[in-house]
Coordinates of C-alpha atoms in Angstrom, one line a residue:
M1048 CA -132.9 -142.5 -30.4
R1049 CA -132.5 -138.3 -30.8
S1050 CA -135.6 -139.1 -33.1
D1051 CA -138.0 -140.4 -30.3
V1052 CA -138.8 -137.2 -29.8
M1053 CA -141.1 -137.0 -33.3
K1054 CA -142.1 -140.8 -33.4
T1055 CA -142.6 -142.1 -30.3
G1056 CA -145.9 -141.8 -27.2
V1057 CA -148.8 -141.9 -27.2
E1058 CA -148.7 -138.0 -27.8
K1059 CA -146.8 -138.6 -30.9
G1060 CA -149.4 -140.8 -32.6
P1061 CA -150.2 -137.5 -35.0
H1062 CA -146.5 -137.6 -35.8
R1063 CA -146.4 -140.9 -36.6
S1064 CA -149.7 -140.9 -38.7
L1065 CA -147.5 -138.2 -41.0
W1066 CA -144.2 -140.9 -41.3
Y1067 CA -147.2 -143.7 -42.2
A1068 CA -148.2 -141.0 -44.7
A1069 CA -144.9 -140.9 -46.3
G1070 CA -144.9 -145.0 -46.9
L1071 CA -142.7 -146.2 -43.3
S1072 CA -143.8 -148.9 -41.0
K1073 CA -143.8 -149.0 -37.3
R1074 CA -140.3 -151.2 -37.9
D1075 CA -139.2 -148.4 -40.0
L1076 CA -140.1 -146.3 -36.9
D1077 CA -138.1 -148.7 -34.4
K1078 CA -134.6 -147.8 -36.1
P1079 CA -132.9 -145.0 -36.0
I1080 CA -133.5 -142.3 -38.6
I1081 CA -130.5 -141.0 -40.4
G1082 CA -131.4 -138.0 -42.8
I1083 CA -129.4 -137.8 -46.1
A1084 CA -129.1 -134.9 -47.3
N1085 CA -128.4 -134.5 -51.5
S1086 CA -127.6 -131.6 -53.7
F1087 CA -128.8 -133.3 -56.5
N1088 CA -129.5 -131.1 -59.3
E1089 CA -129.6 -131.4 -62.9
I1090 CA -126.8 -128.1 -63.7
I1091 CA -123.9 -129.3 -62.2
P1092 CA -121.9 -132.0 -63.2
G1093 CA -120.5 -132.7 -59.8
H1094 CA -124.3 -133.6 -59.3
I1095 CA -126.2 -135.1 -61.3
E1096 CA -124.8 -138.6 -60.8
L1097 CA -125.8 -137.5 -57.0
N1098 CA -128.8 -139.6 -56.4
K1099 CA -126.2 -142.6 -57.1
I1100 CA -124.8 -141.9 -54.1
S1101 CA -126.9 -141.4 -52.4
N1102 CA -129.2 -145.1 -53.0
A1103 CA -126.0 -146.4 -52.5
V1104 CA -126.2 -144.1 -49.1
K1105 CA -129.6 -145.6 -48.4
R1106 CA -128.3 -149.3 -49.2
G1107 CA -125.9 -148.7 -47.0
V1108 CA -127.9 -147.8 -43.9
L1109 CA -130.5 -150.5 -44.4
M1110 CA -128.1 -153.2 -44.1
S1111 CA -127.1 -151.7 -41.1
G1112 CA -130.4 -151.3 -39.7
G1113 CA -131.1 -148.0 -40.2
T1114 CA -133.8 -146.4 -41.7
P1115 CA -132.8 -143.6 -44.4
V1116 CA -135.3 -140.6 -45.4
E1117 CA -133.8 -138.1 -48.3
F1118 CA -134.0 -134.3 -48.9
N1119 CA -132.2 -131.8 -50.7
T1120 CA -130.6 -128.6 -50.6
I1121 CA -129.7 -126.1 -53.4
G1122 CA -126.5 -125.6 -55.9
V1123 CA -124.9 -123.4 -57.5
C1124 CA -122.2 -124.4 -60.9
D1125 CA -119.2 -121.7 -60.2
G1126 CA -117.8 -122.8 -63.4
I1127 CA -121.7 -121.2 -65.3
A1128 CA -122.3 -118.8 -62.7
M1129 CA -118.5 -117.2 -63.3
N1130 CA -118.5 -113.8 -64.6
H1131 CA -122.2 -112.5 -64.3
L1132 CA -124.6 -111.3 -62.1
G1133 CA -124.8 -115.1 -60.9
M1134 CA -121.7 -115.4 -59.2
R1135 CA -122.3 -113.3 -56.4
Y1136 CA -125.1 -115.5 -55.7
S1137 CA -122.4 -118.6 -54.7
L1138 CA -120.6 -117.7 -51.7
V1139 CA -123.9 -116.6 -50.2
S1140 CA -125.1 -120.4 -50.7
R1141 CA -122.6 -121.3 -48.4
E1142 CA -124.8 -119.7 -45.8
I1143 CA -128.5 -121.2 -47.0
I1144 CA -127.3 -124.3 -47.1
A1145 CA -125.8 -124.3 -44.1
D1146 CA -129.2 -123.3 -43.1
S1147 CA -131.2 -125.6 -45.1
V1148 CA -129.2 -128.6 -43.5
E1149 CA -129.5 -127.1 -39.9
I1150 CA -133.9 -126.6 -39.9
M1151 CA -134.6 -129.8 -41.8
A1152 CA -132.6 -132.2 -39.2
Q1153 CA -134.0 -129.2 -36.0
A1154 CA -137.4 -129.8 -37.4
H1155 CA -137.3 -133.7 -38.2
P1156 CA -134.5 -134.8 -34.8
F1157 CA -132.4 -137.7 -37.2
D1158 CA -130.5 -139.8 -35.1
G1159 CA -127.6 -139.3 -37.7
L1160 CA -127.0 -137.0 -40.7
V1161 CA -125.1 -138.3 -44.1
L1162 CA -124.0 -135.3 -46.4
V1163 CA -123.9 -136.1 -50.1
S1164 CA -122.6 -133.3 -51.9
N1165 CA -119.7 -132.4 -54.7
C1166 CA -119.0 -128.4 -55.0
D1167 CA -117.7 -125.6 -55.0
K1168 CA -119.6 -123.8 -51.3
I1169 CA -121.9 -127.1 -51.3
T1170 CA -119.3 -129.1 -49.1
P1171 CA -118.5 -126.2 -46.8
G1172 CA -122.1 -125.3 -46.2
M1173 CA -123.5 -128.4 -45.5
L1174 CA -119.9 -129.6 -43.5
M1175 CA -120.8 -125.8 -41.4
A1176 CA -124.4 -127.4 -41.0
A1177 CA -123.0 -130.3 -39.3
A1178 CA -120.5 -128.4 -37.2
R1179 CA -123.6 -126.3 -35.6
L1180 CA -126.2 -129.7 -35.0
N1181 CA -123.5 -132.3 -34.1
I1182 CA -124.8 -135.0 -34.5
P1183 CA -123.4 -137.9 -36.1
T1184 CA -122.6 -137.5 -39.2
V1185 CA -120.7 -138.5 -42.3
L1186 CA -120.3 -136.4 -45.2
V1187 CA -119.5 -138.2 -49.0
T1188 CA -119.1 -136.3 -52.2
G1189 CA -119.9 -137.7 -55.8
G1190 CA -116.1 -137.7 -56.7
P1191 CA -113.8 -135.7 -59.1
M1192 CA -114.4 -135.7 -63.2
L1193 CA -112.0 -137.5 -65.3
A1194 CA -110.2 -134.8 -67.4
G1195 CA -110.1 -134.2 -71.2
Y1196 CA -108.0 -134.8 -73.6
E1197 CA -107.5 -133.2 -76.3
R1198 CA -105.1 -134.7 -79.6
G1199 CA -103.3 -136.4 -76.2
Q1200 CA -102.8 -133.7 -74.2
A1201 CA -104.6 -133.3 -70.9
V1202 CA -107.0 -130.4 -70.8
D1203 CA -109.3 -128.8 -67.9
L1204 CA -112.1 -126.2 -67.0
N1205 CA -109.7 -124.2 -66.6
T1206 CA -108.6 -124.0 -70.0
I1207 CA -110.8 -123.2 -71.8
F1208 CA -110.9 -119.9 -69.5
E1209 CA -107.0 -119.3 -70.5
R1210 CA -108.4 -119.9 -74.1
I1211 CA -110.6 -117.0 -73.3
A1212 CA -108.4 -114.2 -74.1
P1213 CA -106.4 -116.1 -77.7
A1214 CA -109.9 -116.4 -79.1
K1215 CA -110.7 -113.2 -78.4
T1216 CA -108.2 -111.6 -80.2
G1217 CA -107.9 -113.7 -83.3
K1218 CA -104.8 -116.2 -82.2
L1219 CA -107.2 -118.8 -81.8
S1220 CA -110.2 -120.0 -84.2
P1221 CA -113.6 -120.5 -83.6
E1222 CA -113.5 -123.8 -84.1
A1223 CA -110.4 -124.6 -82.5
F1224 CA -111.7 -123.0 -79.3
E1225 CA -115.3 -124.6 -79.4
E1226 CA -113.0 -128.1 -80.0
T1227 CA -111.8 -127.3 -76.3
C1228 CA -114.8 -126.8 -74.6
C1229 CA -116.0 -130.0 -76.4
T1230 CA -113.4 -131.8 -75.3
A1231 CA -112.7 -130.5 -72.0
C1232 CA -115.5 -131.4 -69.5
P1233 CA -115.6 -134.8 -70.3
G1234 CA -118.4 -135.8 -68.2
A1235 CA -120.0 -136.3 -64.1
G1236 CA -117.8 -134.7 -61.5
S1237 CA -116.1 -132.2 -59.8
C1238 CA -114.0 -130.1 -62.6
S1239 CA -110.5 -132.2 -62.5
G1240 CA -108.2 -130.2 -60.8
M1241 CA -107.4 -129.1 -57.6
F1242 CA -110.1 -126.3 -57.2
T1243 CA -112.2 -126.1 -54.5
A1244 CA -114.5 -128.7 -54.8
N1245 CA -111.5 -131.1 -55.0
S1246 CA -109.5 -128.6 -52.3
M1247 CA -112.3 -129.4 -49.3
S1248 CA -113.2 -133.3 -51.0
C1249 CA -109.6 -133.8 -50.2
L1250 CA -109.9 -131.9 -46.9
S1251 CA -112.5 -133.7 -45.3
E1252 CA -110.1 -136.4 -45.9
A1253 CA -107.8 -135.1 -43.2
L1254 CA -110.5 -133.4 -40.8
G1255 CA -111.8 -136.8 -40.5
I1256 CA -115.5 -136.5 -41.4
A1257 CA -115.0 -138.4 -44.5
L1258 CA -113.5 -141.6 -46.1
P1259 CA -110.6 -142.8 -47.4
G1260 CA -111.1 -142.4 -50.8
N1261 CA -113.7 -139.0 -50.7
G1262 CA -110.8 -136.7 -52.1
T1263 CA -110.2 -138.7 -55.2
I1264 CA -112.0 -142.0 -56.3
P1265 CA -113.5 -140.7 -59.4
A1266 CA -117.2 -140.3 -60.2
V1267 CA -117.2 -142.4 -63.0
F1268 CA -115.6 -145.3 -61.3
S1269 CA -117.6 -148.4 -59.3
D1270 CA -115.4 -147.7 -56.2
R1271 CA -117.1 -144.2 -55.7
I1272 CA -120.7 -146.1 -55.2
R1273 CA -119.2 -148.6 -52.8
L1274 CA -117.9 -145.8 -51.0
A1275 CA -121.2 -144.3 -50.3
Q1276 CA -122.3 -147.6 -49.4
W1277 CA -119.7 -147.8 -47.4
A1278 CA -120.8 -144.3 -46.0
G1279 CA -124.0 -145.5 -44.8
I1280 CA -122.3 -148.3 -43.3
Q1281 CA -120.8 -146.2 -41.3
I1282 CA -123.2 -143.8 -39.7
M1283 CA -125.3 -146.4 -38.5
E1284 CA -121.9 -147.1 -36.3
M1285 CA -120.9 -144.0 -35.5
V1286 CA -124.4 -143.6 -33.7
Q1287 CA -124.5 -146.8 -31.8
R1288 CA -121.2 -145.3 -31.0
N1289 CA -122.7 -141.7 -30.2
I1290 CA -119.2 -139.9 -32.0
T1291 CA -120.4 -136.6 -32.9
A1292 CA -119.3 -133.8 -35.1
R1293 CA -117.2 -132.4 -33.1
D1294 CA -115.8 -135.2 -31.5
I1295 CA -114.4 -135.6 -35.1
L1296 CA -113.8 -131.2 -36.2
T1297 CA -111.6 -130.7 -33.5
H1298 CA -108.3 -127.8 -33.8
Q1299 CA -106.2 -130.6 -34.2
A1300 CA -108.4 -131.9 -37.1
F1301 CA -108.2 -128.5 -38.5
L1302 CA -104.4 -128.4 -38.7
N1303 CA -104.5 -131.6 -40.0
A1304 CA -106.3 -130.1 -43.5
I1305 CA -104.1 -127.0 -43.3
A1306 CA -101.5 -129.0 -43.5
L1307 CA -102.7 -131.4 -46.2
D1308 CA -103.3 -128.2 -48.1
M1309 CA -100.0 -127.1 -48.3
A1310 CA -98.8 -130.5 -49.1
F1311 CA -101.2 -130.3 -52.2
G1312 CA -101.3 -126.3 -53.2
G1313 CA -105.0 -126.5 -52.9
S1314 CA -107.5 -123.7 -53.8
T1315 CA -107.3 -119.9 -52.2
N1316 CA -110.9 -120.8 -50.6
T1317 CA -110.0 -122.9 -48.1
S1318 CA -109.2 -120.5 -46.1
L1319 CA -112.7 -118.9 -46.5
H1320 CA -114.3 -122.0 -46.1
L1321 CA -111.9 -124.5 -43.1
P1322 CA -112.1 -121.4 -40.7
A1323 CA -115.8 -120.9 -41.5
I1324 CA -116.8 -124.8 -40.4
A1325 CA -114.3 -124.3 -37.5
H1326 CA -116.2 -121.2 -36.5
E1327 CA -119.5 -123.3 -36.6
A1328 CA -117.6 -126.2 -34.5
G1329 CA -116.2 -123.3 -31.7
V1330 CA -112.8 -123.9 -32.7
D1331 CA -110.2 -120.6 -33.3
I1332 CA -108.5 -121.5 -36.7
T1333 CA -107.3 -117.6 -38.6
L1334 CA -105.1 -116.6 -41.3
K1335 CA -102.1 -116.9 -39.1
D1336 CA -102.1 -120.9 -38.6
F1337 CA -101.8 -120.8 -42.7
N1338 CA -99.0 -119.2 -42.4
A1339 CA -97.4 -121.1 -39.6
I1340 CA -98.4 -124.9 -41.4
S1341 CA -97.2 -123.3 -44.5
E1342 CA -93.8 -122.5 -43.3
K1343 CA -93.3 -126.2 -42.0
T1344 CA -95.1 -128.1 -44.7
P1345 CA -93.3 -128.4 -47.6
H1346 CA -95.5 -128.5 -51.2
I1347 CA -94.9 -131.9 -52.5
C1348 CA -97.9 -132.5 -54.8
S1349 CA -98.4 -130.4 -57.7
M1350 CA -102.2 -130.1 -58.9
A1351 CA -103.8 -128.4 -62.1
P1352 CA -103.6 -125.6 -62.7
A1353 CA -100.1 -125.6 -60.8
G1354 CA -99.2 -128.1 -62.1
P1355 CA -99.8 -131.5 -64.4
Y1356 CA -101.3 -133.7 -62.9
H1357 CA -105.4 -134.1 -62.2
L1358 CA -107.3 -136.3 -59.3
E1359 CA -107.3 -139.5 -61.1
D1360 CA -103.7 -139.0 -61.2
L1361 CA -103.6 -138.3 -57.4
D1362 CA -105.8 -141.3 -56.8
R1363 CA -103.6 -143.3 -58.8
A1364 CA -100.9 -142.7 -56.7
G1365 CA -102.4 -143.3 -53.4
G1366 CA -104.9 -141.0 -52.8
V1367 CA -104.9 -138.6 -49.6
S1368 CA -103.8 -141.4 -47.5
S1369 CA -100.1 -141.7 -48.9
I1370 CA -100.2 -137.4 -49.1
L1371 CA -100.9 -138.0 -45.3
K1372 CA -98.7 -140.9 -44.6
T1373 CA -96.0 -139.1 -46.4
L1374 CA -96.6 -136.2 -43.5
H1375 CA -97.6 -138.4 -41.0
Q1376 CA -94.0 -140.4 -41.3
A1377 CA -92.2 -136.4 -40.5
N1378 CA -94.8 -135.2 -38.2
L1379 CA -96.3 -132.7 -39.9
I1380 CA -99.6 -133.8 -38.9
D1381 CA -101.6 -135.4 -36.0
G1382 CA -102.6 -139.2 -36.3
S1383 CA -104.7 -139.4 -33.2
T1384 CA -107.3 -137.9 -34.6
Q1385 CA -110.4 -139.2 -34.4
T1386 CA -112.5 -139.9 -38.0
V1387 CA -115.6 -141.3 -39.2
T1388 CA -114.2 -144.7 -39.5
G1389 CA -114.5 -145.3 -36.0
R1390 CA -110.4 -145.2 -36.0
T1391 CA -107.6 -142.6 -35.8
L1392 CA -106.4 -141.0 -38.5
A1393 CA -103.0 -142.8 -37.7
E1394 CA -105.5 -145.8 -38.3
N1395 CA -106.7 -145.3 -41.6
I1396 CA -103.3 -144.3 -42.9
R1397 CA -101.6 -147.1 -41.5
D1398 CA -101.3 -149.7 -44.7
S1399 CA -101.5 -146.7 -47.3
K1400 CA -97.6 -145.9 -49.3
P1401 CA -95.6 -142.7 -48.5
G1402 CA -95.0 -140.4 -51.9
D1403 CA -92.9 -141.7 -54.1
S1404 CA -92.9 -140.8 -57.6
D1405 CA -94.0 -137.1 -58.8
V1406 CA -97.1 -136.8 -58.7
I1407 CA -96.8 -137.1 -54.9
R1408 CA -93.1 -136.5 -53.6
P1409 CA -90.9 -137.7 -50.9
L1410 CA -90.2 -134.9 -48.2
D1411 CA -86.9 -135.1 -49.5
N1412 CA -87.7 -133.6 -52.8
P1413 CA -90.4 -131.0 -52.5
Y1414 CA -91.9 -129.1 -55.1
H1415 CA -91.0 -125.9 -52.8
Q1416 CA -90.4 -126.1 -49.8
T1417 CA -93.0 -124.4 -48.2
G1418 CA -96.8 -124.6 -48.5
G1419 CA -98.8 -123.8 -51.4
L1420 CA -100.5 -121.1 -50.2
A1421 CA -99.3 -118.3 -48.4
V1422 CA -101.3 -115.5 -46.2
L1423 CA -99.8 -111.3 -47.2
Y1424 CA -99.6 -108.8 -44.7
G1425 CA -99.0 -105.4 -44.5
N1426 CA -100.3 -101.8 -45.1
L1427 CA -102.7 -102.7 -48.5
A1428 CA -103.8 -106.1 -46.2
P1429 CA -103.5 -105.5 -42.3
D1430 CA -105.8 -108.6 -42.1
G1431 CA -104.6 -110.0 -44.7
S1432 CA -105.0 -111.6 -47.9
V1433 CA -104.2 -115.1 -49.8
V1434 CA -101.9 -116.4 -52.9
K1435 CA -101.4 -119.2 -54.5
A1436 CA -98.0 -119.5 -53.7
A1437 CA -97.1 -122.4 -55.7
A1438 CA -98.9 -121.4 -58.5
V1439 CA -96.6 -118.0 -58.6
L1440 CA -94.1 -117.9 -61.2
P1441 CA -90.8 -117.8 -59.9
E1442 CA -90.2 -114.2 -61.1
M1443 CA -93.4 -112.5 -59.9
L1444 CA -93.1 -114.0 -56.1
K1445 CA -91.6 -110.3 -56.2
H1446 CA -93.2 -107.6 -57.9
S1447 CA -93.0 -103.9 -57.6
G1448 CA -95.7 -102.1 -60.3
P1449 CA -98.0 -99.3 -60.7
A1450 CA -101.3 -99.6 -59.3
R1451 CA -104.1 -99.9 -62.1
I1452 CA -107.7 -99.4 -60.7
F1453 CA -110.8 -100.7 -61.6
N1454 CA -113.9 -101.1 -59.3
S1455 CA -115.3 -104.2 -60.6
E1456 CA -114.5 -107.6 -62.4
Q1457 CA -116.0 -106.1 -65.9
E1458 CA -114.0 -103.0 -65.9
A1459 CA -110.6 -105.0 -65.4
V1460 CA -111.5 -107.6 -68.4
E1461 CA -112.2 -105.0 -71.0
A1462 CA -109.1 -103.6 -69.9
I1463 CA -106.8 -106.7 -70.2
L1464 CA -108.3 -107.2 -73.3
G1465 CA -108.4 -103.7 -74.8
R1466 CA -105.0 -104.1 -74.3
K1467 CA -104.5 -101.4 -71.5
I1468 CA -102.4 -103.1 -69.3
N1469 CA -98.8 -102.7 -69.3
D1470 CA -96.2 -104.8 -68.7
G1471 CA -95.4 -104.0 -64.9
D1472 CA -98.8 -103.1 -63.7
V1473 CA -100.3 -104.5 -60.7
V1474 CA -104.4 -104.6 -61.6
V1475 CA -106.7 -104.2 -58.8
I1476 CA -110.1 -104.8 -58.7
R1477 CA -111.8 -103.3 -55.4
Y1478 CA -115.7 -103.3 -54.2
E1479 CA -115.9 -107.1 -54.6
G1480 CA -115.5 -108.3 -50.9
P1481 CA -118.0 -110.2 -48.8
K1482 CA -119.8 -106.1 -48.5
G1483 CA -118.6 -104.7 -51.9
G1484 CA -119.5 -107.5 -54.2
P1485 CA -121.8 -108.1 -52.9
G1486 CA -121.3 -111.9 -52.1
M1487 CA -117.3 -111.6 -53.1
P1488 CA -117.5 -112.7 -56.7
E1489 CA -114.6 -115.2 -57.6
M1490 CA -113.3 -114.0 -60.5
L1491 CA -111.1 -116.5 -62.6
T1492 CA -111.7 -114.8 -66.0
P1493 CA -109.2 -112.2 -65.5
T1494 CA -106.8 -113.8 -64.2
S1495 CA -107.4 -116.2 -67.5
V1496 CA -107.1 -113.6 -69.6
V1497 CA -103.1 -112.2 -68.3
K1498 CA -102.6 -115.4 -68.3
G1499 CA -104.1 -115.6 -71.7
M1500 CA -102.7 -112.2 -72.9
G1501 CA -99.2 -112.9 -72.3
L1502 CA -98.9 -111.7 -68.9
A1503 CA -98.4 -113.9 -66.9
A1504 CA -95.0 -113.2 -65.8
K1505 CA -95.3 -109.2 -66.0
V1506 CA -98.8 -108.2 -65.0
A1507 CA -100.1 -109.0 -60.9
L1508 CA -103.6 -108.8 -59.8
I1509 CA -105.1 -108.0 -56.6
T1510 CA -108.4 -107.8 -55.0
D1511 CA -110.8 -107.8 -52.2
G1512 CA -113.2 -110.1 -54.1
R1513 CA -111.9 -113.8 -54.6
F1514 CA -109.8 -115.9 -57.2
S1515 CA -111.2 -119.2 -58.5
G1516 CA -109.5 -122.3 -57.1
A1517 CA -108.7 -122.7 -60.7
T1518 CA -106.3 -120.0 -60.3
S1519 CA -103.0 -119.7 -61.3
G1520 CA -100.2 -116.6 -61.6
A1521 CA -99.5 -113.1 -59.2
S1522 CA -103.2 -113.6 -58.4
I1523 CA -103.5 -112.0 -54.8
G1524 CA -107.3 -112.1 -53.1
H1525 CA -109.3 -111.6 -50.2
V1526 CA -107.4 -108.3 -49.4
S1527 CA -108.7 -107.6 -45.7
P1528 CA -110.6 -105.4 -44.8
E1529 CA -112.1 -104.8 -48.0
A1530 CA -112.9 -101.2 -49.9
M1531 CA -116.6 -101.7 -48.6
E1532 CA -114.9 -101.5 -45.1
G1533 CA -113.2 -98.9 -45.7
G1534 CA -109.6 -100.8 -46.1
P1535 CA -107.0 -99.6 -47.8
I1536 CA -107.1 -101.0 -51.0
G1537 CA -110.0 -98.8 -51.2
L1538 CA -107.7 -95.7 -50.5
L1539 CA -105.2 -96.5 -54.1
Q1540 CA -105.5 -94.2 -56.9
E1541 CA -103.9 -94.8 -60.4
G1542 CA -100.0 -95.0 -59.9
D1543 CA -99.5 -95.6 -56.8
I1544 CA -96.8 -98.3 -56.4
I1545 CA -97.8 -101.2 -55.0
E1546 CA -94.9 -103.8 -53.5
I1547 CA -95.8 -107.6 -53.7
D1548 CA -93.0 -110.2 -51.6
I1549 CA -94.9 -113.5 -51.5
P1550 CA -90.9 -115.0 -49.9
N1551 CA -91.5 -112.2 -46.9
R1552 CA -95.6 -112.6 -47.0
S1553 CA -95.9 -109.3 -46.9
L1554 CA -98.3 -106.9 -49.5
R1555 CA -97.7 -102.9 -49.4
V1556 CA -98.4 -99.7 -50.8
K1557 CA -95.6 -97.0 -51.1
L1558 CA -97.1 -94.1 -49.1
P1559 CA -96.8 -92.5 -45.8
E1560 CA -99.7 -93.6 -43.1
D1561 CA -100.2 -90.1 -43.2
E1562 CA -101.1 -90.3 -46.6
L1563 CA -103.3 -93.2 -46.0
N1564 CA -105.0 -90.9 -43.3
R1565 CA -106.0 -88.0 -45.0
R1566 CA -107.0 -90.4 -47.4
R1567 CA -108.4 -92.6 -45.5
S1568 CA -110.1 -88.8 -43.6
Q1569 CA -112.2 -88.0 -46.8
W1570 CA -113.3 -91.8 -48.1
K1571 CA -117.3 -92.6 -48.4
P1572 CA -118.3 -95.6 -48.7
P1573 CA -120.4 -95.9 -52.1
E1574 CA -123.7 -97.4 -52.5
L1575 CA -124.5 -101.5 -52.7
K1576 CA -124.6 -102.6 -56.1
I1577 CA -127.3 -104.2 -55.3
K1578 CA -129.9 -103.3 -52.5
T1579 CA -132.9 -105.7 -52.2
G1580 CA -133.3 -109.7 -51.5
V1581 CA -131.0 -112.0 -50.6
I1582 CA -127.8 -110.5 -51.6
A1583 CA -128.7 -106.8 -50.0
R1584 CA -129.2 -108.8 -46.7
Y1585 CA -126.0 -110.6 -47.0
A1586 CA -124.3 -107.4 -47.1
K1587 CA -125.5 -106.3 -43.8
T1588 CA -124.4 -109.6 -41.9
V1589 CA -121.2 -111.4 -43.4
T1590 CA -118.2 -110.5 -41.1
S1591 CA -114.9 -110.1 -43.3
A1592 CA -113.1 -112.6 -45.7
A1593 CA -110.3 -112.7 -42.6
R1594 CA -112.9 -114.0 -40.4
G1595 CA -113.6 -117.1 -43.4
A1596 CA -116.5 -114.4 -44.0
V1597 CA -119.2 -115.9 -41.5
F1598 CA -122.4 -114.3 -40.2
Y1599 CA -121.9 -111.6 -36.8
D1600 CA -122.7 -113.7 -34.1

């Protein structure tokens, strides 16, 4: 066993002594040691109940003859961190979480690892660590939040963001606004739409690193506890069969995950996280893979914020397995990939029903003929940019308008709320990328206030930062190279004409190349906004969003 190096033999007597001091017995040490990475905290709604998940995992491990030992990681709530300095720390936390899990599992060589996560950057950070470590690993998340209901209408966190503008401009009373604040998030779980957390939990099923049901079983359902116990049982089978993370996280598994992503129109953040996890697994996944798969994969599941359905609706309709069954029947995914059940993906979904409702439509009646995400290229984004195409109004799929330049999110929000943005404008928010942010902050506020001000069909936004998984509208993020690296977005001037053509995957500025070169010769990078601490160190080591914002090798 891998753990023998810290518990077996005379020379490891001191090590055993310390295990005994922690309450373990000789009998415990004779069994496989399973690390439980638990990201519980009392801040994130998706994580407040993770101790219950962790305890259920431990029961499964104990039932199957293993010894579970638990440790914790940090976790940032993106919703609470949004639109202030804290959001610059969110993507940074992904790397720290990956490092912390790697450190714990190498310093104390576990025989297997169960990752207990739920939200935003925590899940991808843990999966990056799993790919690095390449030991038997199962992911189990805490599950999605139920939608809130306000006078019979489903609401969620995104609803509140969209009501900021009406509340600020007096169109919505303070009492009505606060009522939405009290009802939109009814309890534990990751926010109820197909935002980043739920996108990654669902994609983990397609990757094969999580059990069927992981993405959609609501956090408050008892099935979630049974799923966690099953994860504890399965990690022991994986240890016995020596099925490691990289046996599962193969090139084809990532392509399957991208196909699922296109079918349900997931968060644009998946285009950061899947390449980053793949990088750690030694697999080459690029933005071009997203476009290639999008071209042949219909969008069959219209989830909030693009559509009316929430994760509880998807769960009732058959969950991720039903989407995968629909795709598999059309040969849009490879069913031969290995999964944590010890069976192939095709075997996992064999008894599932393909989509046959409005929640999961059949392939001959999709919401859109192509996938939910699109990667745009052109002289404004030579290395790519990302948009949730499924959430863009038809009249904004092609748009041309003058650039309105802002060098921070706050400047842009003030201009939008101050009615300084005109119909047809293209709001450009730059110096918010991985280096320029620093930290590539997620920006749900500007996209929400554009919608709240009634401009969703008239105004586009582009940024070298990120838009939230809850974003809808003509919001194009991840523009690469970013402004801080001298990318074309940093050369734009007020009034330059931006041409957006989502169907043809194009993002351009209407300027001749010699003019861009002239501006480039005069451009100088600004000083970092934050010059000390972890953010400053991050800015020096992070790569482009087009590479998943991983660190330089």
